[in-house]
Coordinates of C-alpha atoms in Angstrom, one line a residue:
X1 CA 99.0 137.3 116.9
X2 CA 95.1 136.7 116.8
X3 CA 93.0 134.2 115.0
X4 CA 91.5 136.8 113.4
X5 CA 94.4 138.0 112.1
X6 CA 96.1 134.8 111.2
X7 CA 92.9 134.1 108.9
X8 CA 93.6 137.2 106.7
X9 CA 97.3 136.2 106.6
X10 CA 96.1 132.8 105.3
X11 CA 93.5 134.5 102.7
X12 CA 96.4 136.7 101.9
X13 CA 98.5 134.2 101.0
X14 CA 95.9 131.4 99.6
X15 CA 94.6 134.0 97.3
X16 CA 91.0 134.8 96.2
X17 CA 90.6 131.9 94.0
X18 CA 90.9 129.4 97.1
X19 CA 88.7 131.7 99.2
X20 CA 85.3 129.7 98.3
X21 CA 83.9 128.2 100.9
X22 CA 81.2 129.7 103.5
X23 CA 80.9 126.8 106.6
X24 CA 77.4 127.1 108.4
X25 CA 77.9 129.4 110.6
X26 CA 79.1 132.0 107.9
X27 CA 75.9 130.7 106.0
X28 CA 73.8 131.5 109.2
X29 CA 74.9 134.5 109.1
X30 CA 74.9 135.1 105.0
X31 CA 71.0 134.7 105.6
X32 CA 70.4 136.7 108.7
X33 CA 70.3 133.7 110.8
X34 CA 66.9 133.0 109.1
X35 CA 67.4 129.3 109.8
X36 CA 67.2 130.0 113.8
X37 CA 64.8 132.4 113.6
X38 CA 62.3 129.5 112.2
X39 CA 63.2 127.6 115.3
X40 CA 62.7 130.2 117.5
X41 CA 59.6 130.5 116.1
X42 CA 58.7 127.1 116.8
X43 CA 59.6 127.5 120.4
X44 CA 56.9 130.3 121.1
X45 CA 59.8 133.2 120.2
X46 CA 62.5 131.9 123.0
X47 CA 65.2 130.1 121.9
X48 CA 67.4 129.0 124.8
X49 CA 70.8 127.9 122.9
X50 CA 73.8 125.3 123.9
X51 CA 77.0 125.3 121.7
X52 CA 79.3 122.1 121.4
X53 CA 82.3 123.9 119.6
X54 CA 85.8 123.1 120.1
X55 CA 88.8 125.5 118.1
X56 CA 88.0 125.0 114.6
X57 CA 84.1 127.0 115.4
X58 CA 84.8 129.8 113.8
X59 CA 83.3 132.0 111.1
X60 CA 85.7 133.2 107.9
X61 CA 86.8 136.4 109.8
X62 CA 88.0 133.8 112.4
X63 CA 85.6 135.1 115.4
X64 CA 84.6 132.2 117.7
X65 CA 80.8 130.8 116.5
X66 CA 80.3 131.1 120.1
X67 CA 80.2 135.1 120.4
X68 CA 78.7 135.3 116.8
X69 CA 75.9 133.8 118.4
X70 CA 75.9 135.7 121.0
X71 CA 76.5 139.0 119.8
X72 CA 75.2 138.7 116.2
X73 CA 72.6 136.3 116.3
X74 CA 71.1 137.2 119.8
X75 CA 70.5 140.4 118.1
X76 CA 69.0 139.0 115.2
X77 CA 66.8 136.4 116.4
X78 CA 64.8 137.8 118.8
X79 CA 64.3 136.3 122.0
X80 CA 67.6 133.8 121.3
X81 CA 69.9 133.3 124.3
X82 CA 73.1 131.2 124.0
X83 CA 73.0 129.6 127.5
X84 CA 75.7 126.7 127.9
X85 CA 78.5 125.4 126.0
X86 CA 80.3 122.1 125.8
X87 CA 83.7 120.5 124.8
X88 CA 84.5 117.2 123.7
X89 CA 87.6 115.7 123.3
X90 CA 90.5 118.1 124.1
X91 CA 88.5 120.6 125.3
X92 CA 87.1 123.5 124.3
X93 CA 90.7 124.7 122.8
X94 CA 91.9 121.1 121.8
X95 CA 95.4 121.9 123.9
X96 CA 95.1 118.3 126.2
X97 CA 95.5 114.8 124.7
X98 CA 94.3 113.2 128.3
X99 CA 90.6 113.2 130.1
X100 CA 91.5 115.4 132.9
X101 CA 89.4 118.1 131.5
X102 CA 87.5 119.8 134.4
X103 CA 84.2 121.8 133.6
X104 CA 84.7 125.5 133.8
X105 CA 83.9 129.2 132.5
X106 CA 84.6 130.3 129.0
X107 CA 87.1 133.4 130.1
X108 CA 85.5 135.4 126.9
X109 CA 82.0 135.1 127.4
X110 CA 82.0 133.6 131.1
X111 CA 79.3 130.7 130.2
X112 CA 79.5 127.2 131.6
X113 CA 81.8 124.6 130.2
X114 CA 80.3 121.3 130.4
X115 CA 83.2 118.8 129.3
X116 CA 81.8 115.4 127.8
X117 CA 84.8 113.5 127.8
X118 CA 85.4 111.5 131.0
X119 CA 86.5 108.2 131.8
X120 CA 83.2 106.3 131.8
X121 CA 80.8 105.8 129.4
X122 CA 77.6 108.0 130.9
X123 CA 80.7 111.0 130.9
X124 CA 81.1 111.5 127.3
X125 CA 77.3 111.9 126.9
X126 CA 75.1 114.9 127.5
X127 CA 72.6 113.8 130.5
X128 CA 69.0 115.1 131.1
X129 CA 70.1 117.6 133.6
X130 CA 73.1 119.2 131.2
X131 CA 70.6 119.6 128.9
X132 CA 67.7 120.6 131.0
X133 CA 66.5 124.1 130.2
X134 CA 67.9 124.1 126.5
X135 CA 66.0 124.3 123.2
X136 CA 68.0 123.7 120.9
X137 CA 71.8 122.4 120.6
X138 CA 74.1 123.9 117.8
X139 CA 76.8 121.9 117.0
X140 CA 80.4 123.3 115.2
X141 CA 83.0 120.4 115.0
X142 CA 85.6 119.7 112.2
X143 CA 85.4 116.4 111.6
X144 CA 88.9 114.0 110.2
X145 CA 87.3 112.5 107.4
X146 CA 87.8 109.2 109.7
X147 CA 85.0 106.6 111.2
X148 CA 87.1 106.8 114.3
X149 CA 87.3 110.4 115.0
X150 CA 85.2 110.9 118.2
X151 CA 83.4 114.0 117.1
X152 CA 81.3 111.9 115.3
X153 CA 80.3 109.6 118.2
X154 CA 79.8 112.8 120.5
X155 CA 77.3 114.3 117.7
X156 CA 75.2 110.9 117.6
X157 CA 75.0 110.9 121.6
X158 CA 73.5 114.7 121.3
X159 CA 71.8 113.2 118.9
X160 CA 70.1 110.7 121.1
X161 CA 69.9 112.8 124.1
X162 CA 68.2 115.6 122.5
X163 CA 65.4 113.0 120.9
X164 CA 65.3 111.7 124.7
X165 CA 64.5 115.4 125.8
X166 CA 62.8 117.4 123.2
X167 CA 65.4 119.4 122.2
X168 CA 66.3 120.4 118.5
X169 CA 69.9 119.8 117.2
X170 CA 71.4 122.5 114.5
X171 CA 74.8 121.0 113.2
X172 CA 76.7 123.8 111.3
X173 CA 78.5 121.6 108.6
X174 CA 82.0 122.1 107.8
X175 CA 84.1 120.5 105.3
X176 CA 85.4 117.2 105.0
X177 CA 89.3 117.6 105.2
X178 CA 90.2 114.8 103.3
X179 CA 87.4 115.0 100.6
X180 CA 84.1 113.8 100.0
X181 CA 85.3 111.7 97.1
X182 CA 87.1 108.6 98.2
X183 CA 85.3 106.0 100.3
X184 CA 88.0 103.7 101.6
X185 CA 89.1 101.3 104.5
X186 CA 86.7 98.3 105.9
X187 CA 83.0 98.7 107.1
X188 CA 83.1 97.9 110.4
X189 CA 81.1 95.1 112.1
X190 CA 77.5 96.1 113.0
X191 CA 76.8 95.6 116.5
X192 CA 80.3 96.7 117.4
X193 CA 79.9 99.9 118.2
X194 CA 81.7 102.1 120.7
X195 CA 83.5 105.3 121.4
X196 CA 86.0 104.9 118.4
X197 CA 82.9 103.2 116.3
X198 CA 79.4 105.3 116.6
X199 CA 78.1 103.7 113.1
X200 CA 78.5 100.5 110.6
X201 CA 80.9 102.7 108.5
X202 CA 84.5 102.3 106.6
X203 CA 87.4 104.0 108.1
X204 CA 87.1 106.3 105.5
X205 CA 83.5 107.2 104.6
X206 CA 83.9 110.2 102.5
X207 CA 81.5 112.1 104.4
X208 CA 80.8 115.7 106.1
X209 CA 79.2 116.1 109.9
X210 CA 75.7 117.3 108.4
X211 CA 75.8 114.4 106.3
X212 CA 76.5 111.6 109.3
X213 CA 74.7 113.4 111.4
X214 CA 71.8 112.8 109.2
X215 CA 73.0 108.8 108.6
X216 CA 72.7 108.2 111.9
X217 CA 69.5 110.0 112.6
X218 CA 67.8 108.1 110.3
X219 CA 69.9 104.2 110.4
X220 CA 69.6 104.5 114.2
X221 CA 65.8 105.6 113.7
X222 CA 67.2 108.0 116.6
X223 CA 64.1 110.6 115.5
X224 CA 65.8 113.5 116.5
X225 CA 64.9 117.1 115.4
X226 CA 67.8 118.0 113.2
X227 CA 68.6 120.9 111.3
X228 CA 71.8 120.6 109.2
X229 CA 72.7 124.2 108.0
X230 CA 74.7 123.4 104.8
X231 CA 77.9 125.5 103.4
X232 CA 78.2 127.1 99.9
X233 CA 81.4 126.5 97.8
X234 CA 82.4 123.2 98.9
X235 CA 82.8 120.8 96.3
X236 CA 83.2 116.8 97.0
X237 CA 86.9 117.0 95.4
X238 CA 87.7 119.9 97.4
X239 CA 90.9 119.0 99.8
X240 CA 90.7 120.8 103.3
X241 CA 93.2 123.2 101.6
X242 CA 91.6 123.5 98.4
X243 CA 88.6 125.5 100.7
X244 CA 90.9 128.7 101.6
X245 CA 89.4 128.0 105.1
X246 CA 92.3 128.4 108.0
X247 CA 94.0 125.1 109.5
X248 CA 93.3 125.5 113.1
X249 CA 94.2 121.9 114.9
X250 CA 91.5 119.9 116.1
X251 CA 93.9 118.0 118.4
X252 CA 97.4 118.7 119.7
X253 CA 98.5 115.5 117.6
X254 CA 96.7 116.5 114.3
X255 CA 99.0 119.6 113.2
X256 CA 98.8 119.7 109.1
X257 CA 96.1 118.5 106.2
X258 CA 99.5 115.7 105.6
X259 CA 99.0 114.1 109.2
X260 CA 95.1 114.2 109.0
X261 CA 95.6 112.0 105.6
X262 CA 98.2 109.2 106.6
X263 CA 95.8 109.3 109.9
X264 CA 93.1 107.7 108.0
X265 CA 95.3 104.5 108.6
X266 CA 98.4 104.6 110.5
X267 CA 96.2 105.3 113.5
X268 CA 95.3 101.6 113.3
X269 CA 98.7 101.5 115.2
X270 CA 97.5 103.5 118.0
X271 CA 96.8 101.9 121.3
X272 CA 99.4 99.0 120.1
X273 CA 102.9 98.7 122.0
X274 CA 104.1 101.2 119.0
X275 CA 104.8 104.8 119.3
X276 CA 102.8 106.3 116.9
X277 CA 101.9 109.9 118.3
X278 CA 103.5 112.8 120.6
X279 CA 104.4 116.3 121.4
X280 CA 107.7 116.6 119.8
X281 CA 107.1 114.2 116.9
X282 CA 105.3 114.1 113.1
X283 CA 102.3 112.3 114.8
X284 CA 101.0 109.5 112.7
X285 CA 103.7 109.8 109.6
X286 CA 106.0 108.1 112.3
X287 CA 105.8 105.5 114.0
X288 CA 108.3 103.0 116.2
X289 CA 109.4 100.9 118.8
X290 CA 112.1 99.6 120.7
X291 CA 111.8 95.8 118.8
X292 CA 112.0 97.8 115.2
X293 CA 114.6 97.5 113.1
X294 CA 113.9 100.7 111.1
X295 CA 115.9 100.1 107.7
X296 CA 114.3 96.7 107.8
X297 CA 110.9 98.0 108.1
X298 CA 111.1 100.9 105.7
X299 CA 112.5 98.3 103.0
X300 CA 109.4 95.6 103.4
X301 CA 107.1 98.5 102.7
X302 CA 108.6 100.2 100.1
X303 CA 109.3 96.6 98.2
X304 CA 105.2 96.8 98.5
X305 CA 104.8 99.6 96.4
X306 CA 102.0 101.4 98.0
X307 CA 100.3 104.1 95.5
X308 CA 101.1 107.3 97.2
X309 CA 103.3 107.2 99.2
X310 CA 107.1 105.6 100.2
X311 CA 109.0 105.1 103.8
X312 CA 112.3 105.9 105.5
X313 CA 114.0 104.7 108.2
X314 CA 114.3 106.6 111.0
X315 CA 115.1 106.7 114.5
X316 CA 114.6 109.0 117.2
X317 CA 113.3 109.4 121.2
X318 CA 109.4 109.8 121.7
X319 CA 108.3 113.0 124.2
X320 CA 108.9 112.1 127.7
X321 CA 105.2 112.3 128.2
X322 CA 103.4 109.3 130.1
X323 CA 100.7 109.5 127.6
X324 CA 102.5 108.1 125.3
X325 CA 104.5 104.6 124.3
X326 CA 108.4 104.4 125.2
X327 CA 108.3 108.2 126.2
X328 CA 111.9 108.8 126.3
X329 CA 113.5 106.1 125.3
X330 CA 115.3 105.5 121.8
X331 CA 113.0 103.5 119.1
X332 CA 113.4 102.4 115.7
X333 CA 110.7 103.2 112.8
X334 CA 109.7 104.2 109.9
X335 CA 108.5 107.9 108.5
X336 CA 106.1 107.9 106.0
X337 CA 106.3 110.1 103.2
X338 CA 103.6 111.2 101.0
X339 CA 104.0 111.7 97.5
X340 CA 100.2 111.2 95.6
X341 CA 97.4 112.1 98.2
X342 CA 94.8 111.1 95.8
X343 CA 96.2 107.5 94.5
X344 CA 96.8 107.2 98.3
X345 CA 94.2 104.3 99.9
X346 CA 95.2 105.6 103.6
X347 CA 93.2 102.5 105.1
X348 CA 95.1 100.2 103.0
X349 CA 98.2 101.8 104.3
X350 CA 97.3 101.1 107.8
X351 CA 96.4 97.1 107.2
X352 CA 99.9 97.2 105.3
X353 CA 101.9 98.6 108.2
X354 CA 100.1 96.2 110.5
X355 CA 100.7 93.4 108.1
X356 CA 104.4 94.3 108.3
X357 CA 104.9 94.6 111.7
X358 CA 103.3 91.3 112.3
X359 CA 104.8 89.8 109.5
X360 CA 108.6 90.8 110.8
X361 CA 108.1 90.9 114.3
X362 CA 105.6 88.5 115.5
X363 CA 104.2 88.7 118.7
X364 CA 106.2 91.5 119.7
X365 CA 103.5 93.7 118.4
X366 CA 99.8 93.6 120.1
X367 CA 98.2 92.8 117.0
X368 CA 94.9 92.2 118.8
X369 CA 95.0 95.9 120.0
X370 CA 94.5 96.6 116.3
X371 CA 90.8 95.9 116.6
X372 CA 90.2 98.8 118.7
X373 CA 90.2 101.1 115.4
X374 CA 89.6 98.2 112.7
X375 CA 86.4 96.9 114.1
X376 CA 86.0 94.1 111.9
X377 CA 87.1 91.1 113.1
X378 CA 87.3 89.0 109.5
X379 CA 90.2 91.4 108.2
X380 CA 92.3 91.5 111.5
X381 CA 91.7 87.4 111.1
X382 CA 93.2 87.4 107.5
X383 CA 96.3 89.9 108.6
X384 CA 96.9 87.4 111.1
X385 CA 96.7 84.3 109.0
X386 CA 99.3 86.1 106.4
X387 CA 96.8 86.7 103.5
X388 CA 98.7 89.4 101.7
X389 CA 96.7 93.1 102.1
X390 CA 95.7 93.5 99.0
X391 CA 93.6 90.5 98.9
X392 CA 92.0 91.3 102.8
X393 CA 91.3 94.8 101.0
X394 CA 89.3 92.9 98.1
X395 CA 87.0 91.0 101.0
X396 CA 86.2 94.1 102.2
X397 CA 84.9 96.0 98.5
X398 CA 81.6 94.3 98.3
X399 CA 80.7 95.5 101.7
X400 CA 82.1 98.9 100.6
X401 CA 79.8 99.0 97.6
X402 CA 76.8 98.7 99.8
X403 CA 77.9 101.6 102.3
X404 CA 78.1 103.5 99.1
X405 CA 74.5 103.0 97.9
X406 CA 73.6 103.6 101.4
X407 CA 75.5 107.0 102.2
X408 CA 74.0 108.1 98.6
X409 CA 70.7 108.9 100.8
X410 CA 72.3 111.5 103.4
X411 CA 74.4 113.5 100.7
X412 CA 74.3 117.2 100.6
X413 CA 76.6 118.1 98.2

């Protein structure tokens, strides 16, 4: 069954009153791609165009943004040529969970795939000769609605490379899945940025691409020429399935709107010595090991009374898949269930299921792995010196409040 066709099935079934929203590339092409025809314009009337689009780039009928451009907009915009595409993390169609993703052809429209996610740092970002003969970069990722999802990062390196090389940056927004309300989780550390960290942010910052694109343009006084083309419909309140846009899966791990939400913190867990991820398993609702005693667990966390949400014990055998911990080996855990998405503080509920673990099991658990996500070193410190989680969550609110008042700059919507 096509996309296509798996998009009228959902509108079918969603029913007109959830089909609201128009992303940016329906909006591009609501207004005749008038938006890229300015830029053209700037550019002499050539416009020499790159695409960074993974899965999720499609329009409402479910055709590819990468041949609407091509087809539609190359006709429209006169003197437009979509030239070179790149893939970030999973690739181009988000089916690997590893960096063994080799540059190739698109078999539809037989352009160049450059892949920007490699093993070293200069790999995941675009260099001067990738972008060498390019005007202007259009970028069409989902983002998680998390600081750590690495679309983000890979949007602030075109960001930076583009301002490096004179070349314009269009990002096609695209809702927020888990909201644009709720601003949540720890701001992490400035100065400790990375891959998993592109910006001073909480876990949670309640924000769309368009908008952190723009954040980081400006905080990081990048100076890059940025056109964000802005969707109609979406409200701030709006759920990822509140938009009657289709669910297509930004990564093999993140399947349903329910994982992308206890994601927001359980993936604290990941890169620990605890399985949290995998083909065969509810990826980050679960989450085990070998030293878990699962009925244990599941009762610490439910005597905390977490808004939201509750636990059960369960057991079962991770993928055998080296990509992930104790692949085929029997582990204890815990499954979270959601009840309450909105009284959920998904961040909260990460630093509570680190809390546990460290609090029942000790040194078992690589605690200090937890930083990797958490990047800020004065919570992980608290966790670790047994100051109960709702009282590390209170030394992180005043921080919180001025991440607000900052992010109240970049809004769109």
């Amino acid at each position: 069954m096509t996309r296509a066709l798996l998009f009228l099935l959902a509108l079918l079934v969603a029913g007109p009153a959830a089909a609201q929203v128009h992303t940016g590339i329906d909006v591009l092409q609501d207004t005749g791609f008038a938006q890229l025809r300015d830029i053209a314009a700037r550019h002499g009337g050539k416009l020499r165009v790159a695409i960074l689009a993974n899965p999720i780039s499609v329009n409402r009928a479910g055709k590819r943004t990468i041949d609407v451009l091509r087809t539609e907009g190359q006709a429209r915009v006169p003197g437009m040529t979509v030239v070179k595409l790149f893939s970030g993390e999973h690739g181009i169609n988000a089916l690997t969970d590893d960096m063994d993703i080799d540059d190739k052809l698109d078999s539809t429209s037989g352009l160049e795939i450059v892949s920007l996610y490699g093993r070293t740092d200069a790999e995941k970002r675009p260099s001067a000769a990738q972008l060498a003969g390019v005007d202007a970069v259009v970028i069409d990722l989902q983002d998680a609605g998390v600081r750590y999802w690495t679309f983000q990062t890979l949007t602030k390196y075109f960001l930076q490379a583009c301002a490096a090389n004179g070349v314009e940056v269009i990002v096609l927004d695209r809702p927020n899945p888990l909201g644009g309300l709720a601003v949540q989780g720890p701001v992490s550390t400035p100065g400790t940025e990375t891959y998993t960290n592109p910006h001073s942010e909480p876990m949670r910052p309640g924000m769309t691409m368009g908008e952190l694109a723009r954040m980081f343009n400006a905080e990081d006084r990048i100076g890059a020429k940025l056109t964000v083309v802005r969707m109609t419909g979406w409200k701030r309140a709006d759920w990822y399935d509140d938009t009657g846009l289709l669910w297509i899966n930004p990564s093999p791990n993140l399947r349903s709107i329910t994982q992308a939400t206890a994601y927001a913190g359980t993936a604290l867990l990941e890169g620990t010595n605890v399985n949290i991820k995998g083909p065969g398993e509810a990826p980050f609702l679960r989450f085990g090991a070998p030293w878990i005693k699962g009925t244990e667990l599941a009762a610490y966390l439910n005597a905390r009374a977490i808004p939201g949400v509750s636990f059960l014990a369960v057991t079962y055998v991770p993928a055998n898949d080296k990509l992930y911990p104790f692949a085929g080996q029997r582990v204890q855990g815990v499954e979270v269930i959601l009840h309450d998405r909105n009284r959920l503080d998904a961040p909260l509920l990460g630093v509570e299921a680190v809390a546990a673990l460290w609090k029942l099991y000790g040194t078992a658990f690589q605690i200090e792995k937890v930083d990797r996500l958490l990047r800020n070193r004065a919570a992980l410190d608290q966790i670790k010196a047994g100051v109960d989680p709702s009282k590390v969550a209170a030394g992180w609110q005043a921080e919180l409040t001025r991440f607000k008042a900052r992010r109240a700059r970049y809004l769109l919507y």
